[in-house]
Amino acid sequence: MQIRPLHDRVIIKRLEAETTTAFGIVIPDTAGEKPDQGEVIAVGPGKRDEAGRIITPDVKVGDRVLFGKYSGQTVKVDGEELLVMREEDIMGVLE
Amino acid sequence: MQIRPLHDRVIIKRLEAETTTAFGIVIPDTAGEKPDQGEVIAVGPGKRDEAGRIITPDVKVGDRVLFGKYSGQTVKVDGEELLVMREEDIMGVLE
Amino acid sequence: MQIRPLHDRVIIKRLEAETTTAFGIVIPDTAGEKPDQGEVIAVGPGKRDEAGRIITPDVKVGDRVLFGKYSGQTVKVDGEELLVMREEDIMGVLE
Amino acid sequence: MQIRPLHDRVIIKRLEAETTTAFGIVIPDTAGEKPDQGEVIAVGPGKRDEAGRIITPDVKVGDRVLFGKYSGQTVKVDGEELLVMREEDIMGVLE
Amino acid sequence: MQIRPLHDRVIIKRLEAETTTAFGIVIPDTAGEKPDQGEVIAVGPGKRDEAGRIITPDVKVGDRVLFGKYSGQTVKVDGEELLVMREEDIMGVLE
Amino acid sequence: MQIRPLHDRVIIKRLEAETTTAFGIVIPDTAGEKPDQGEVIAVGPGKRDEAGRIITPDVKVGDRVLFGKYSGQTVKVDGEELLVMREEDIMGVLE
Amino acid sequence: MQIRPLHDRVIIKRLEAETTTAFGIVIPDTAGEKPDQGEVIAVGPGKRDEAGRIITPDVKVGDRVLFGKYSGQTVKVDGEELLVMREEDIMGVLE
């Protein structure tokens, strides 16, 4: 079972700390807390601008993304914990 | 008797916890509380954008949807408890 | 004497609890409080969108409507208690 | 001496409670307080919409209007107490 | 030396209480406090609407204006105390 | 070294109290505090309106300007204390 | 590994105090705290205006920029502490 996100929402699988270290990024003054990065699992179609056009999100499934520590809401799908947040809350893509 | 929602409001029948488990999704750190998903019972025509055009909602009757725990307002119709919320508060559709 | 509402305001006669039960809708966790539905008595011409066009309200005189418990302001006309609220605060029409 | 209101402001002479009773309207749960209706004394030219056009107010001098209890600011002109409020704060016209 | 106001700002010389009484206006429930009217000393060119056009203010130098008690900021020019406020904060012109 | 301000930001050198007195302006009820005027050192290109056009600021280098006491942020360049604020926070130009 | 910023976000390497002194700028009343300037490491494509057009940021990689002390969020990439902030929060470029 999957979540099809609406509008500009993005589903993210938070990366474990070990994985994070492998990627070399940790949020410094919050040592021991959950890392603020993850992998994009699903992306909504985008929100509409004031002229009614849909703005395609700038992230795609598989992107490793960086986001604010308290961004999004946590859900559990088939035993797997996921985050649902707006594309706006994603700060950047790790490359 | 039915509620015909106005604008971008959506009527949702909250799924029972048992049903939720069958679907495999629970909101983790609020164990024992009501699940945050349900089935769409009725959908309003949509809100208007700034140019005055109606934006058709992205959910339809029968969709199983995920929403924030405190979204919407509870009403009881013919003894059945329902939620009224804006389409904006629906995070995604379960497929 | 009557109130002619301005803009997108709607005048509503709140339905008594008995009437409400007949209609089968009660707001569950506020038992004993006033029901949140009523009958539309008068409707304003509608508010203007950003392009200056008037948006006709989606309710009409005689509609039975559902609204938030704390929506609107109470006035008494010729001894009859009425509610004045914006069409935006009406959640749906009971059919 | 008179006040010529700017933009969408309206000058209102609050009706005395006696007069209000004659009109049959009182705000119920605030018995003994000042009534929330009055007579329009002067009307500004209207505010501008986002396209720069002036929106003519929907009230005119002489209208008996209903407004929120705490709307507007009180001024005294030639010994007469008046209210200055935005047309937006007027809920309806009594007819 | 003079202040040339920017945008929609207006420079106002507050009228003394004596002068105010001559004009017949006092703010009732704040007896003994400074009157909320004054004479316009300088007017900015106006602010821009969303289409980028400048909206000429509706007051001119010499107008006697009414404004909210706490509107604007006080400055002293050549020993004379003046108020700087936005045209939006002026409620009306006394005629 | 210089600061090139971005958007609608303005760099201001605050005038000393002595200089201010020479100009005849002091903010009255804050005697002994820093004056709220200064000289414009640098001006950004301007911000964009909703149509995407850049709005050229109404102040230029060398202007003596009046601003709110708590406007802007203080920086020190080559040992000289400067203020960075938005053009919006400048109330007027002293002439 | 690098961060590709989304929208109008900018990645900044904060300059050390020593470097700052060499540049001659310190934020005065916060002696001993981290300087509020840095070097731009990466720039997003820009945000969209209301007409849907992307607005290219006014800073580029290598620019030395000045920003508010509490602007942005700190991340650590490959052991290097970086700041992620919106271009809007950058006050100016040091030249």
XYZ file of C-alpha atoms in Angstrom:
665
model
C 0.000 0.000 0.000
C 1.201 3.473 -0.865
C 0.384 7.112 -0.166
C -0.285 9.268 -3.222
C 0.489 12.767 -1.911
C -1.825 15.649 -2.770
C -0.743 19.056 -4.042
C 2.851 19.952 -3.107
C 3.281 17.296 -0.454
C 6.284 14.974 -0.486
C 6.653 11.591 1.255
C 10.126 11.084 2.720
C 11.860 8.111 4.331
C 14.118 9.555 7.002
C 17.690 8.266 6.755
C 19.156 6.545 9.796
C 22.049 8.248 11.577
C 24.498 5.639 10.305
C 23.449 6.295 6.755
C 23.713 9.972 7.432
C 27.276 9.695 8.624
C 28.123 7.789 5.466
C 26.791 10.794 3.614
C 28.825 13.055 5.841
C 26.079 15.355 7.023
C 24.875 15.799 10.555
C 23.061 18.670 12.164
C 25.767 19.761 14.637
C 24.204 21.180 17.797
C 21.602 18.472 18.085
C 23.920 15.466 18.406
C 22.078 12.265 19.156
C 18.857 13.444 17.593
C 17.387 12.172 14.382
C 19.090 13.371 11.192
C 17.222 15.885 9.064
C 17.628 14.189 5.757
C 15.937 11.433 3.902
C 14.980 9.851 0.641
C 11.995 10.982 -1.378
C 9.430 8.150 -1.700
C 6.593 9.964 -3.430
C 5.888 13.464 -4.750
C 2.561 15.216 -5.240
C 1.646 16.883 -8.538
C 2.504 20.343 -7.163
C 0.512 23.291 -5.870
C -1.114 25.960 -7.982
C 0.200 29.486 -8.391
C -2.165 32.458 -8.292
C -2.860 32.112 -11.991
C -4.100 28.569 -11.397
C -1.141 26.788 -12.981
C 0.349 23.769 -11.271
C 3.993 24.252 -10.224
C 5.849 20.956 -10.589
C 7.946 20.223 -7.473
C 11.741 20.428 -7.819
C 12.365 17.042 -6.191
C 11.787 13.555 -7.561
C 11.508 10.050 -6.158
C 14.927 8.812 -5.046
C 16.359 12.266 -4.256
C 18.244 12.552 -0.985
C 16.950 15.719 0.596
C 17.745 17.994 3.520
C 14.905 19.443 5.616
C 14.197 21.265 8.834
C 14.280 19.128 11.967
C 10.646 19.768 12.840
C 9.258 19.758 9.314
C 6.463 17.454 8.284
C 4.255 14.939 10.018
C 5.173 11.344 10.788
C 3.064 8.419 9.562
C 3.723 4.672 9.552
C 2.902 2.695 6.389
C 3.196 -1.112 6.523
C 5.369 -0.760 9.608
C 7.680 1.781 8.006
C 7.871 5.282 9.463
C 7.520 8.035 6.870
C 7.370 11.823 6.800
C 4.817 13.903 4.921
C 5.896 17.490 4.290
C 5.449 20.292 1.777
C 8.085 20.692 -0.907
C 8.570 24.215 0.485
C 10.051 22.693 3.639
C 12.801 20.879 1.745
C 15.971 22.970 1.801
C 18.040 21.175 -0.792
C 19.041 17.994 -2.563
C 22.230 16.129 -1.631
C 24.332 15.223 -4.661
C -30.124 12.758 4.998
C -26.843 13.976 3.608
C -24.481 16.923 3.882
C -23.655 18.685 0.611
C -20.314 20.343 1.410
C -19.679 23.921 0.306
C -16.556 25.176 -1.465
C -13.490 22.976 -0.832
C -14.889 21.074 2.115
C -14.783 17.297 2.236
C -16.919 14.943 4.382
C -14.926 12.000 5.728
C -15.904 8.858 7.631
C -13.037 8.114 9.984
C -11.804 4.522 9.722
C -11.811 2.455 12.895
C -8.461 1.426 14.340
C -9.046 -2.223 13.333
C -9.644 -1.160 9.784
C -6.584 0.980 9.974
C -4.391 -1.892 11.061
C -5.721 -3.901 8.144
C -4.494 -1.059 5.979
C -1.202 -1.068 7.814
C -1.007 2.584 8.792
C -0.956 3.969 12.278
C 0.334 7.283 13.550
C 3.185 6.008 15.770
C 3.660 8.282 18.779
C -0.045 8.560 19.542
C -0.820 4.866 20.086
C -4.329 4.269 21.325
C -5.704 7.429 19.788
C -8.045 7.596 16.828
C -6.461 6.872 13.427
C -5.968 9.809 11.071
C -7.434 8.274 7.984
C -10.853 7.765 6.587
C -13.090 7.365 3.602
C -14.370 10.309 1.598
C -18.189 10.507 1.779
C -18.824 13.766 -0.040
C -16.758 16.457 -1.762
C -17.584 20.138 -2.301
C -17.329 21.732 -5.751
C -13.964 23.309 -4.890
C -12.764 26.768 -3.888
C -12.052 29.617 -6.266
C -8.574 30.798 -7.188
C -7.783 34.505 -7.372
C -8.973 34.663 -10.948
C -12.389 33.421 -9.832
C -12.114 29.931 -11.317
C -13.240 26.943 -9.280
C -10.438 24.471 -8.501
C -11.827 20.946 -8.508
C -10.664 18.989 -5.440
C -8.154 16.176 -5.990
C -10.127 13.627 -3.974
C -13.334 11.807 -4.838
C -16.017 9.887 -2.984
C -14.652 6.512 -1.882
C -11.017 7.596 -1.629
C -9.175 6.461 1.477
C -7.356 9.526 2.706
C -4.734 10.476 5.277
C -5.140 13.683 7.286
C -3.770 15.509 10.286
C -4.958 14.251 13.647
C -6.631 17.524 14.597
C -7.966 18.423 11.175
C -11.618 19.104 10.599
C -14.715 19.303 12.748
C -16.780 16.348 13.939
C -20.522 16.082 13.200
C -22.963 13.200 13.635
C -25.417 12.469 10.813
C -28.134 9.836 11.413
C -26.072 8.493 14.308
C -22.889 8.265 12.276
C -19.896 10.374 13.258
C -18.359 12.276 10.358
C -15.556 14.781 9.811
C -15.807 17.989 7.801
C -12.470 19.378 6.656
C -10.953 21.382 3.834
C -9.351 19.461 1.000
C -6.153 21.372 1.876
C -5.962 19.404 5.138
C -5.872 16.041 3.365
C -2.271 14.900 2.997
C -2.668 12.048 0.571
C -4.707 9.193 -0.811
C -3.997 5.584 0.201
C -3.750 3.248 -2.779
C -38.495 44.411 9.989
C -35.719 42.570 8.259
C -31.938 42.581 8.005
C -30.557 42.921 4.489
C -27.076 41.395 4.855
C -24.092 43.105 3.255
C -21.427 41.391 1.166
C -21.094 37.656 1.908
C -23.028 37.659 5.142
C -25.853 35.227 5.764
C -28.677 35.497 8.308
C -29.503 32.151 9.933
C -32.275 31.002 12.273
C -30.715 28.385 14.519
C -32.736 25.153 14.680
C -33.891 23.969 18.088
C -32.348 20.769 19.461
C -35.630 18.907 19.009
C -35.758 19.868 15.381
C -32.171 18.841 15.062
C -32.812 15.393 16.428
C -35.603 15.052 13.928
C -33.000 15.789 11.304
C -30.695 13.279 12.934
C -27.647 15.462 13.436
C -26.063 16.392 16.707
C -22.571 17.615 17.474
C -21.378 14.674 19.637
C -18.941 15.889 22.279
C -20.949 18.950 23.203
C -24.170 17.255 24.261
C -26.669 19.650 25.748
C -25.309 22.654 23.916
C -27.053 24.453 21.092
C -27.070 22.641 17.742
C -24.839 24.022 14.991
C -27.367 24.057 12.212
C -30.100 26.342 11.086
C -32.208 27.720 8.306
C -31.039 30.489 6.027
C -33.244 33.587 6.403
C -31.378 36.060 4.207
C -28.268 36.071 2.029
C -26.043 39.003 1.057
C -25.126 39.662 -2.582
C -21.681 38.069 -2.126
C -18.150 39.338 -1.665
C -15.856 40.483 -4.444
C -12.897 38.490 -5.722
C -9.586 40.201 -6.427
C -10.714 41.066 -9.933
C -13.645 42.998 -8.462
C -16.362 40.521 -9.488
C -19.073 39.615 -7.012
C -19.094 35.923 -6.069
C -22.673 34.776 -5.542
C -23.010 32.774 -2.304
C -23.664 29.026 -2.612
C -26.590 29.047 -0.174
C -30.102 30.372 -0.621
C -33.014 31.326 1.641
C -34.601 28.189 3.082
C -31.447 26.042 2.991
C -30.736 24.025 6.119
C -27.075 24.595 6.826
C -24.361 23.251 9.097
C -21.881 25.657 10.678
C -19.194 25.860 13.325
C -20.435 26.106 16.904
C -18.852 29.513 17.505
C -19.471 30.981 14.074
C -21.326 34.228 13.612
C -22.811 36.833 15.892
C -26.200 36.623 17.575
C -28.823 39.338 17.099
C -32.515 39.437 18.048
C -35.001 40.800 15.493
C -38.619 41.302 16.579
C -37.971 38.977 19.509
C -36.463 36.253 17.338
C -32.820 35.275 17.872
C -30.804 35.163 14.660
C -27.208 34.530 13.632
C -25.192 36.672 11.237
C -22.182 34.902 9.731
C -20.076 34.876 6.585
C -20.943 32.307 3.944
C -17.354 31.063 4.387
C -18.289 29.811 7.856
C -21.064 27.564 6.534
C -19.728 24.019 6.126
C -22.497 22.446 4.121
C -26.153 22.181 3.239
C -28.332 19.387 4.662
C -30.366 17.605 2.008
C -18.818 71.009 11.164
C -18.758 67.596 9.560
C -16.411 64.654 9.076
C -15.799 63.643 5.473
C -14.727 59.997 5.848
C -11.773 58.685 3.833
C -11.708 55.454 1.852
C -14.253 52.876 3.076
C -14.986 54.515 6.398
C -18.534 55.200 7.503
C -19.733 57.660 10.165
C -22.581 56.273 12.257
C -24.848 57.790 14.897
C -25.538 55.020 17.384
C -29.271 54.548 18.103
C -30.379 54.820 21.711
C -31.692 51.679 23.394
C -35.241 53.064 23.390
C -35.086 53.623 19.679
C -33.671 50.160 19.255
C -36.545 48.580 21.098
C -38.917 50.441 18.830
C -37.083 48.769 15.973
C -37.334 45.474 17.760
C -33.701 44.485 17.817
C -31.513 43.977 20.841
C -28.307 42.030 21.239
C -29.554 39.355 23.674
C -26.757 38.310 26.021
C -25.508 41.823 26.629
C -28.667 43.334 28.096
C -28.169 46.825 29.410
C -25.262 47.565 27.109
C -25.348 49.925 24.172
C -27.222 48.665 21.103
C -25.161 47.706 18.067
C -27.097 49.591 15.467
C -27.213 53.104 14.215
C -27.899 55.516 11.424
C -25.364 56.255 8.710
C -24.339 59.931 8.799
C -21.586 59.952 6.180
C -19.925 57.457 3.839
C -16.440 57.530 2.346
C -15.873 57.089 -1.391
C -14.857 53.438 -0.933
C -11.609 51.512 -0.857
C -9.694 50.335 -3.907
C -9.552 46.741 -5.060
C -6.266 45.197 -6.198
C -6.814 46.495 -9.727
C -6.970 50.034 -8.362
C -10.705 50.539 -8.866
C -12.744 52.177 -6.132
C -15.447 49.916 -4.689
C -18.500 52.004 -3.797
C -19.782 51.135 -0.301
C -23.093 49.276 -0.069
C -24.568 51.656 2.526
C -25.827 55.203 2.101
C -26.590 58.140 4.388
C -29.774 57.471 6.329
C -29.458 53.666 6.342
C -30.119 51.979 9.664
C -27.286 49.515 10.068
C -26.292 46.654 12.317
C -22.667 46.287 13.409
C -20.437 44.435 15.839
C -20.523 45.672 19.414
C -16.841 46.608 19.458
C -16.596 47.898 15.911
C -15.332 51.359 15.132
C -13.938 54.248 17.115
C -15.986 56.810 19.012
C -15.622 60.535 18.336
C -17.693 63.517 19.474
C -18.588 66.198 16.911
C -20.321 69.367 18.139
C -21.254 67.517 21.314
C -22.714 64.542 19.449
C -21.126 61.138 19.889
C -20.414 59.365 16.603
C -18.792 56.129 15.463
C -16.220 55.801 12.687
C -15.912 52.300 11.261
C -15.069 50.531 8.033
C -17.941 49.480 5.813
C -16.580 45.936 6.197
C -17.646 46.010 9.861
C -21.281 46.690 9.025
C -23.214 43.417 9.006
C -26.439 44.506 7.397
C -29.072 47.153 6.776
C -32.369 47.137 8.694
C -35.373 47.503 6.413
C 13.942 72.636 7.394
C 11.179 70.340 6.298
C 10.354 66.638 6.096
C 9.441 65.363 2.633
C 7.387 62.242 3.455
C 7.958 59.063 1.480
C 5.246 56.872 -0.018
C 1.852 57.252 1.701
C 3.129 59.006 4.786
C 1.568 62.236 6.014
C 3.081 64.836 8.366
C 0.527 66.238 10.811
C 0.639 69.048 13.355
C -1.528 67.929 16.239
C -4.123 70.540 17.252
C -4.061 71.717 20.850
C -7.020 70.828 23.055
C -8.196 74.462 23.053
C -8.224 74.547 19.303
C -10.028 71.241 19.297
C -12.765 72.523 21.518
C -13.194 75.444 19.154
C -13.740 72.834 16.476
C -16.148 71.025 18.723
C -14.585 67.591 18.661
C -13.141 65.713 21.564
C -12.571 62.000 22.009
C -15.034 61.364 24.872
C -13.720 58.646 27.162
C -10.159 59.920 27.212
C -10.793 63.366 28.669
C -7.626 65.265 29.430
C -5.574 63.390 26.878
C -4.251 64.805 23.644
C -6.859 65.351 20.913
C -6.764 63.036 17.905
C -6.925 65.626 15.206
C -4.506 67.896 13.483
C -3.518 69.830 10.430
C -1.753 68.241 7.493
C 1.707 69.775 6.998
C 3.070 67.542 4.240
C 1.880 64.600 2.159
C 3.909 61.889 0.461
C 3.393 61.007 -3.207
C 1.326 57.929 -2.292
C 1.912 54.203 -2.158
C 1.789 51.850 -5.105
C -1.044 49.419 -5.752
C -0.320 45.853 -6.852
C -0.176 46.933 -10.481
C 2.626 49.356 -9.625
C 0.568 52.542 -9.981
C 0.933 55.280 -7.386
C -2.292 56.013 -5.489
C -2.477 59.730 -4.708
C -3.455 60.311 -1.068
C -6.920 61.718 -0.364
C -5.666 64.456 1.962
C -3.818 67.669 1.136
C -1.736 70.214 3.016
C -3.966 72.334 5.240
C -6.653 69.667 5.765
C -7.873 69.235 9.319
C -7.901 65.515 9.878
C -9.130 63.011 12.444
C -6.965 60.030 13.364
C -6.594 57.246 15.893
C -5.171 58.243 19.243
C -2.134 55.998 18.929
C -1.527 56.460 15.220
C 1.785 57.628 13.882
C 5.156 58.470 15.355
C 6.107 61.752 17.004
C 9.067 63.789 15.771
C 10.196 67.335 16.624
C 11.270 69.620 13.765
C 12.763 73.019 14.643
C 11.266 72.682 18.104
C 7.795 71.848 16.786
C 6.277 68.486 17.589
C 4.892 66.683 14.534
C 3.275 63.336 13.756
C 4.247 61.039 10.894
C 1.568 58.515 9.964
C 0.275 56.616 6.973
C -2.674 58.094 5.099
C -4.459 54.814 5.894
C -4.522 55.833 9.567
C -6.422 59.041 8.880
C -10.139 58.458 9.431
C -11.570 61.584 7.882
C -11.297 65.263 7.070
C -13.111 67.887 9.166
C -15.023 70.355 7.045
C 35.319 48.035 1.484
C 31.650 48.696 0.916
C 28.282 46.998 1.296
C 26.237 46.728 -1.869
C 22.681 46.407 -0.495
C 20.324 43.863 -2.011
C 16.720 44.527 -3.037
C 15.132 47.477 -1.211
C 17.718 47.742 1.523
C 19.388 51.035 2.348
C 22.666 51.617 4.212
C 22.489 54.591 6.560
C 25.100 56.401 8.655
C 23.325 57.514 11.783
C 23.834 61.216 12.554
C 25.289 62.103 15.925
C 23.082 63.971 18.394
C 25.100 67.165 17.915
C 24.571 67.041 14.198
C 20.935 66.376 14.792
C 20.524 69.418 16.952
C 22.096 71.491 14.211
C 19.373 70.127 11.984
C 16.823 70.970 14.625
C 15.183 67.555 14.953
C 15.119 65.386 18.020
C 12.709 62.628 18.951
C 11.108 64.240 22.043
C 10.227 61.607 24.627
C 13.467 59.685 24.253
C 15.932 62.385 25.242
C 19.470 61.139 25.544
C 18.924 58.250 23.179
C 20.354 57.974 19.703
C 18.717 60.233 17.093
C 16.546 58.562 14.464
C 18.004 60.194 11.428
C 21.001 59.671 9.253
C 22.641 59.980 5.893
C 22.095 57.471 3.121
C 25.374 55.727 2.208
C 24.132 53.140 -0.275
C 20.816 52.100 -1.819
C 19.775 48.734 -3.207
C 18.254 48.410 -6.681
C 14.736 48.120 -5.213
C 12.286 45.313 -4.590
C 9.954 43.794 -7.137
C 6.224 44.423 -7.272
C 3.799 41.571 -7.888
C 4.180 41.972 -11.635
C 7.921 41.364 -11.303
C 9.009 44.945 -11.991
C 11.718 46.515 -9.848
C 10.521 49.568 -7.893
C 13.347 52.088 -7.659
C 13.717 53.384 -4.078
C 12.704 57.001 -3.391
C 15.929 57.855 -1.562
C 19.432 58.408 -2.955
C 22.958 58.491 -1.585
C 23.492 61.665 0.440
C 19.843 62.089 1.487
C 19.277 62.920 5.147
C 16.495 60.623 6.240
C 14.204 60.121 9.206
C 13.423 56.604 10.424
C 11.905 54.688 13.293
C 14.071 54.383 16.378
C 14.212 50.592 16.228
C 14.398 50.241 12.473
C 17.173 48.351 10.783
C 20.160 46.336 11.918
C 23.498 47.753 13.024
C 26.750 46.676 11.335
C 30.274 48.076 11.582
C 32.281 48.552 8.362
C 35.934 49.585 8.656
C 35.256 50.680 12.197
C 32.251 52.780 11.218
C 28.839 51.873 12.600
C 26.133 51.678 9.931
C 22.458 50.784 9.739
C 20.894 48.451 7.189
C 17.138 48.879 6.778
C 14.427 48.556 4.179
C 13.433 51.677 2.283
C 9.929 51.039 3.651
C 11.208 51.888 7.130
C 12.348 55.359 6.092
C 9.652 57.896 6.950
C 10.899 60.906 5.067
C 13.751 62.981 3.699
C 14.925 66.145 5.506
C 15.280 69.108 3.175
C 29.058 15.690 -1.640
C 27.174 18.919 -2.130
C 23.821 20.490 -1.369
C 21.878 21.745 -4.374
C 19.601 24.365 -2.812
C 15.945 24.534 -3.833
C 14.042 27.684 -4.771
C 15.574 30.865 -3.331
C 17.777 29.170 -0.778
C 21.473 29.987 -0.535
C 24.254 27.911 1.060
C 26.752 30.034 2.956
C 30.095 29.255 4.627
C 30.281 31.520 7.640
C 33.547 33.479 7.828
C 35.646 33.068 10.933
C 36.065 36.103 13.195
C 39.693 36.505 12.120
C 38.703 36.611 8.501
C 36.013 39.063 9.387
C 38.421 41.423 11.059
C 40.581 41.325 7.975
C 37.498 42.464 6.103
C 36.957 45.140 8.709
C 33.382 44.323 9.616
C 32.128 43.157 12.964
C 28.663 43.348 14.432
C 29.356 45.744 17.329
C 27.181 44.932 20.312
C 27.679 41.207 20.064
C 31.454 41.044 20.548
C 32.721 37.511 20.858
C 29.814 36.039 18.988
C 29.968 34.560 15.509
C 30.268 37.092 12.685
C 27.250 37.575 10.467
C 28.938 37.302 7.142
C 30.097 34.523 4.936
C 30.875 33.264 1.486
C 28.215 31.970 -0.851
C 28.808 28.269 -1.658
C 25.671 27.478 -3.669
C 22.593 29.319 -4.878
C 19.155 27.944 -5.719
C 17.448 28.755 -9.023
C 15.230 31.392 -7.351
C 11.643 31.550 -6.219
C 8.654 32.269 -8.405
C 6.769 35.560 -8.441
C 2.966 35.604 -8.508
C 2.982 35.372 -12.290
C 4.913 32.103 -12.044
C 8.233 33.466 -13.306
C 11.440 32.468 -11.560
C 13.303 35.408 -10.017
C 17.035 34.810 -10.277
C 18.784 35.531 -6.957
C 21.016 38.619 -6.762
C 23.961 36.744 -5.240
C 26.370 34.297 -6.859
C 28.845 31.675 -5.700
C 31.903 33.358 -4.189
C 30.100 36.510 -3.039
C 30.913 37.680 0.466
C 27.567 38.451 2.035
C 26.183 40.088 5.162
C 23.169 38.550 6.915
C 21.166 38.691 10.105
C 22.744 36.982 13.092
C 19.913 34.485 13.504
C 19.195 33.926 9.833
C 19.251 30.489 8.300
C 19.723 26.970 9.582
C 23.065 25.316 10.308
C 24.040 22.017 8.643
C 27.357 20.157 8.517
C 28.505 18.723 5.159
C 31.618 16.527 5.123
C 32.586 17.950 8.488
C 32.146 21.564 7.367
C 29.522 23.720 9.023
C 27.293 25.549 6.539
C 24.270 27.837 6.666
C 21.129 27.459 4.566
C 19.058 30.628 4.268
C 16.727 32.378 1.881
C 18.213 35.014 -0.400
C 15.716 37.402 1.215
C 17.685 37.152 4.461
C 20.915 38.373 2.867
C 21.287 42.104 3.488
C 24.091 42.924 1.112
C 27.278 41.933 -0.687
C 30.683 43.082 0.574
C 32.837 44.550 -2.180
